[in-house]
Coordinates of C-alpha atoms in Angstrom, one line a residue:
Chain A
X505 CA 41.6 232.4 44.5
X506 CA 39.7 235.5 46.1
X507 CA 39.6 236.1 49.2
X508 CA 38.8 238.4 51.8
X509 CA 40.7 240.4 53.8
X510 CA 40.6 242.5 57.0
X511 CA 43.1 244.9 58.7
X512 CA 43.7 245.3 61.2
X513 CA 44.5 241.9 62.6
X514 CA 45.0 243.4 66.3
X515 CA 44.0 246.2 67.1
X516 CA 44.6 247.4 70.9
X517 CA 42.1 250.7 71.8
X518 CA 41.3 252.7 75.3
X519 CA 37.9 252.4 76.5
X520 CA 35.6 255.1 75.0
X521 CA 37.9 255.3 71.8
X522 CA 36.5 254.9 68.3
X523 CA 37.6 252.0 66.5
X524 CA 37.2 251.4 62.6
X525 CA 37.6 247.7 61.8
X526 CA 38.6 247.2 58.0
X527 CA 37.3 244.6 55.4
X528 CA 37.3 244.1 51.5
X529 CA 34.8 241.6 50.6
X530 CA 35.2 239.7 47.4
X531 CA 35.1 241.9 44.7
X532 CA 31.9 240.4 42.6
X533 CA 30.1 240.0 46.2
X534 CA 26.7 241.2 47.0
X535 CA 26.4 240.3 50.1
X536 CA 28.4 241.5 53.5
X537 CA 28.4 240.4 57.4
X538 CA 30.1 241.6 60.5
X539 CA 30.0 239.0 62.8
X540 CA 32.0 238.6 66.5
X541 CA 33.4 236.0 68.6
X542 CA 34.0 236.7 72.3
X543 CA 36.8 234.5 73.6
X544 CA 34.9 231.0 74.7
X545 CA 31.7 231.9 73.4
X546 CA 29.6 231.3 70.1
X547 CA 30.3 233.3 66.7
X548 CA 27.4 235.9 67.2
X549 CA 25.7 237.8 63.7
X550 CA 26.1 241.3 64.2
X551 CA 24.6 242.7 61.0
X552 CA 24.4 242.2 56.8
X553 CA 24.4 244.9 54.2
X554 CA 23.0 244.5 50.8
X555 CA 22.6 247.0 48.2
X556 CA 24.1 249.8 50.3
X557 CA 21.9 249.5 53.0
X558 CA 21.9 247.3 56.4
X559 CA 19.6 244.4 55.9
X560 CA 19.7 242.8 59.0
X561 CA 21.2 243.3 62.6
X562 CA 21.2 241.8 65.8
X563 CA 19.9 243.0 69.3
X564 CA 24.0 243.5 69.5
X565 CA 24.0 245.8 66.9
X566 CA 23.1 248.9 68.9
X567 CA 23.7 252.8 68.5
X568 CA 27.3 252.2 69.0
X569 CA 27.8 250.2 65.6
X570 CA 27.7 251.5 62.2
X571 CA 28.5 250.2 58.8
X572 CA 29.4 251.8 55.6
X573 CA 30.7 251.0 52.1
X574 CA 32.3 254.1 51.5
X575 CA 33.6 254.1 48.0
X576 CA 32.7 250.2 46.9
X577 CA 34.9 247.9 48.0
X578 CA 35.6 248.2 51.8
X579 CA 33.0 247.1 54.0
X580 CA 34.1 249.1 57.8
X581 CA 32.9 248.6 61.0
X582 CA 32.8 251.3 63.3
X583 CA 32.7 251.1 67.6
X584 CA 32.1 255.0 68.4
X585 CA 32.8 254.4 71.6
X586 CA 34.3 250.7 72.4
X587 CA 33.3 249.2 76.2
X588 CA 35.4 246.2 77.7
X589 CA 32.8 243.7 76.3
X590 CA 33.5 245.0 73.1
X591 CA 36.7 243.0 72.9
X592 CA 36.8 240.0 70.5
X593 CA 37.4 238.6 67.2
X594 CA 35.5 240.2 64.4
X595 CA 34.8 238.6 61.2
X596 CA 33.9 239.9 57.9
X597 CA 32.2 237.4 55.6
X598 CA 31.0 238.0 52.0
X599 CA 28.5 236.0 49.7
X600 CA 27.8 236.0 46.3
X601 CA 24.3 237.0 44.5
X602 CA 21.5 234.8 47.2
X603 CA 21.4 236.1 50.7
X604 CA 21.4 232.4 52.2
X605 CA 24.6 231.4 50.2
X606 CA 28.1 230.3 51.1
X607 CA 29.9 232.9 52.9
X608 CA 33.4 233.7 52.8
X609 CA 35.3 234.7 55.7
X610 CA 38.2 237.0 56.4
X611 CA 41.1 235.7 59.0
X612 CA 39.1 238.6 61.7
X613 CA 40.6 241.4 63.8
X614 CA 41.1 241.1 67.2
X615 CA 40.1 243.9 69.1
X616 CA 41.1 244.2 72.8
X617 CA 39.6 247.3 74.9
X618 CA 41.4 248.2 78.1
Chain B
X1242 CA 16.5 233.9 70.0
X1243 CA 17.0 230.8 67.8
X1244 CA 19.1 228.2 69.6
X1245 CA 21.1 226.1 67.3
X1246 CA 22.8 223.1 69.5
X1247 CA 25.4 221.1 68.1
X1248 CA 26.8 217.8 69.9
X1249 CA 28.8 216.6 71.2
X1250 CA 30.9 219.7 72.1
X1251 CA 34.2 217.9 71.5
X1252 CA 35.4 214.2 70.3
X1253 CA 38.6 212.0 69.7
X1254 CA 39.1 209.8 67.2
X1255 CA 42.0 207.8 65.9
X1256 CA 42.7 208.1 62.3
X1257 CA 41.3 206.0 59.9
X1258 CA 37.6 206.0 61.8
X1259 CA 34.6 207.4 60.7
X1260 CA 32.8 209.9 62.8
X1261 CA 29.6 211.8 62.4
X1262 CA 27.9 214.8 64.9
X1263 CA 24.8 217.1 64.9
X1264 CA 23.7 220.1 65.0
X1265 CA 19.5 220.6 65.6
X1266 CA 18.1 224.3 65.1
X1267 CA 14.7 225.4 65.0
X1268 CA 12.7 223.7 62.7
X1269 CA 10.3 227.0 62.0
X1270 CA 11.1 229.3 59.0
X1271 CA 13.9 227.6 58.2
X1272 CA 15.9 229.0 55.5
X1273 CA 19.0 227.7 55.0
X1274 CA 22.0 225.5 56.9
X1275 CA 25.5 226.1 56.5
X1276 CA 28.4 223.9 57.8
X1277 CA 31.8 225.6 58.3
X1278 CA 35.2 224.1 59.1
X1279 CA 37.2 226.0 61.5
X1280 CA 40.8 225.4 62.5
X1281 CA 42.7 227.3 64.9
X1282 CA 44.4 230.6 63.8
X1283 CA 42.6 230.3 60.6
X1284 CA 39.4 231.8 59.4
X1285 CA 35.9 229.5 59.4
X1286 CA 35.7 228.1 56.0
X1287 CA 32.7 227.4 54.3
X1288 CA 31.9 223.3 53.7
X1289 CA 28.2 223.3 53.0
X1290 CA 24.8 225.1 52.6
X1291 CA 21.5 223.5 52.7
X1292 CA 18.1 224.4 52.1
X1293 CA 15.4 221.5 51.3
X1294 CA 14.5 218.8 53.5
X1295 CA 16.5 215.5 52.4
X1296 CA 19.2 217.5 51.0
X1297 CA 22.6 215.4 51.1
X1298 CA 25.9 217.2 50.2
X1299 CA 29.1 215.8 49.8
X1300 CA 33.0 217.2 49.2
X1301 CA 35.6 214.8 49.3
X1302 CA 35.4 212.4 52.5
X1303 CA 32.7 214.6 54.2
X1304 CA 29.0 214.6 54.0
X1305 CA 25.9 216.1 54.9
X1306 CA 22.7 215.6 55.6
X1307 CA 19.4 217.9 56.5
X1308 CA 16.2 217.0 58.2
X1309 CA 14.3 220.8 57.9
X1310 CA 10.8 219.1 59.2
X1311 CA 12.6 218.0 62.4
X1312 CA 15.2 220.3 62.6
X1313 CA 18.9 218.4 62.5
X1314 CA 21.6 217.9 60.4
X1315 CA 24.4 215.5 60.6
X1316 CA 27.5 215.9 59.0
X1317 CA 29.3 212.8 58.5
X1318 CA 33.4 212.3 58.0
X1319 CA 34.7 209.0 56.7
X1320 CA 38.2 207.8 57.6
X1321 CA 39.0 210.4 59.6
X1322 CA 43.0 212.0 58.7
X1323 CA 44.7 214.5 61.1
X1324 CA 44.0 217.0 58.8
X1325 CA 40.4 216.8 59.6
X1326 CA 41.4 217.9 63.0
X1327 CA 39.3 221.4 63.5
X1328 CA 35.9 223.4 64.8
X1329 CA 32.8 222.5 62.8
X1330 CA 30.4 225.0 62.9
X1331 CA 27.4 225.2 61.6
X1332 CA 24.9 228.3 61.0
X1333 CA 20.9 228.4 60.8
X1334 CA 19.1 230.9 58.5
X1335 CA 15.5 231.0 59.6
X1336 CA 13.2 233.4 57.8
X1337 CA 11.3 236.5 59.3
X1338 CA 15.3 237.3 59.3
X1339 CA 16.7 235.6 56.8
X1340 CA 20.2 237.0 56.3
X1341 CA 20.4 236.6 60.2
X1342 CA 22.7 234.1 60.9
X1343 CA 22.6 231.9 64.4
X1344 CA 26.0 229.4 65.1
X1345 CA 26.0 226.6 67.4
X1346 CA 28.9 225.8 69.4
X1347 CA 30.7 224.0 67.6
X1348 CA 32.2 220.2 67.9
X1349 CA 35.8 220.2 68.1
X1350 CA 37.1 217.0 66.8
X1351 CA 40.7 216.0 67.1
X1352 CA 41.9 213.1 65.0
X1353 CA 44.8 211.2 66.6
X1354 CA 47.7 209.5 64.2

């Protein structure tokens, strides 16, 4: 069965580093999603990407984030510079051809800033 | 900010029982209601997605219903088995945004043998 996948699945950075958090969706998938949870807190939407292009994002989703589908299968999330309260699980999801469909997540990366 | 509330936060229940909890969300532009099964060290995985008023979903031993003109769902889970033992979370889509994806909290529900 597809599935997606995401690499790292820790990922340990200095504060002020650049991080690139990995993803490939589902290969037929339209749709993509970064979303985070901070340990004891709600799963928060970051951002979605359709058709190349971010079609959402969340007040979370500042200057510091960035998305790209480089070369049509990886989905990557980039921290330019990562802050403490960057650290937490992120989760890729992917749906098929309708925005509002079931998503499919990755097992997440963990990402701990010191 | 949409606030999507799910109760109760966390429940026991021996196996065999029947449980049911909700999740209410904003009842304006609603989109779309997903329902996602989360266990620990795993990722969430997707049980249902709802759209019309009065929808009613079901997969095996675990059901679903949607209210969109008062804003709650239930999801409901018959004889309860330790494997049912997880996080379910569940997700508004409200339009003006509707890609943009709001989670409750979550009800943790641990099934006892």
């Amino acid at each position: 069965e597809p599935e997606v996948t995401q690499t790292p699945s820790h990922q340990v950075t200095q504060m002020g580093q650049e991080v690139i958090l990995r993803c490939v969706p589902i290969s037929n998938h339209l749709y993509f999603y970064w979303y985070r949870q901070i340990l004891g807190q709600k799963v928060e939407f970051l951002v979605s990407f359709y058709n190349n292009e971010i079609s959402e994002k969340s007040e979370i989703f500042d200057d510091q984030f960035s998305v790209e589908r480089p070369d049509g299968s990886n989905f990557t999330l980039k921290i330019r510079s990562t802050k403490l309260e960057d650290s937490a699980m992120y989760f890729c999801a992917s749906s098929g051809s309708t925005g509002w469909g079931t998503q499919y997540f990755g097992p997440g990366t963990r990402l701990l800033v010191l | 900010i949409l606030n999507v509330e799910q109760s109760p936060q966390s429940l026991h229940v021996q196996e065999g029982d029947s449980t049911n909890f909700t999740c209410s969300f904003p009842s304006s532009n609603f989109y779309a209601l997903h329902w996602y099964r989360w266990e620990t060290a795993k990722s969430p995985e997707a049980l249902f997605v709802m759209t019309l008023n009065g929808d009613e979903k079901k997969k095996g031993r675990i059901s679903a219903t949607l209210n969109t003109k008062e804003g709650y769902s239930y999801l409901y889970i018959k004889g309860s088995q330790p494997e049912d033992s997880a996080t379910y979370l569940c997700a508004s889509m409200n339009s003006g945004g509707y890609q943009k994806v709001t989670f409750g909290t979550g009800t943790k529900l641990q099934v006892i043998p």
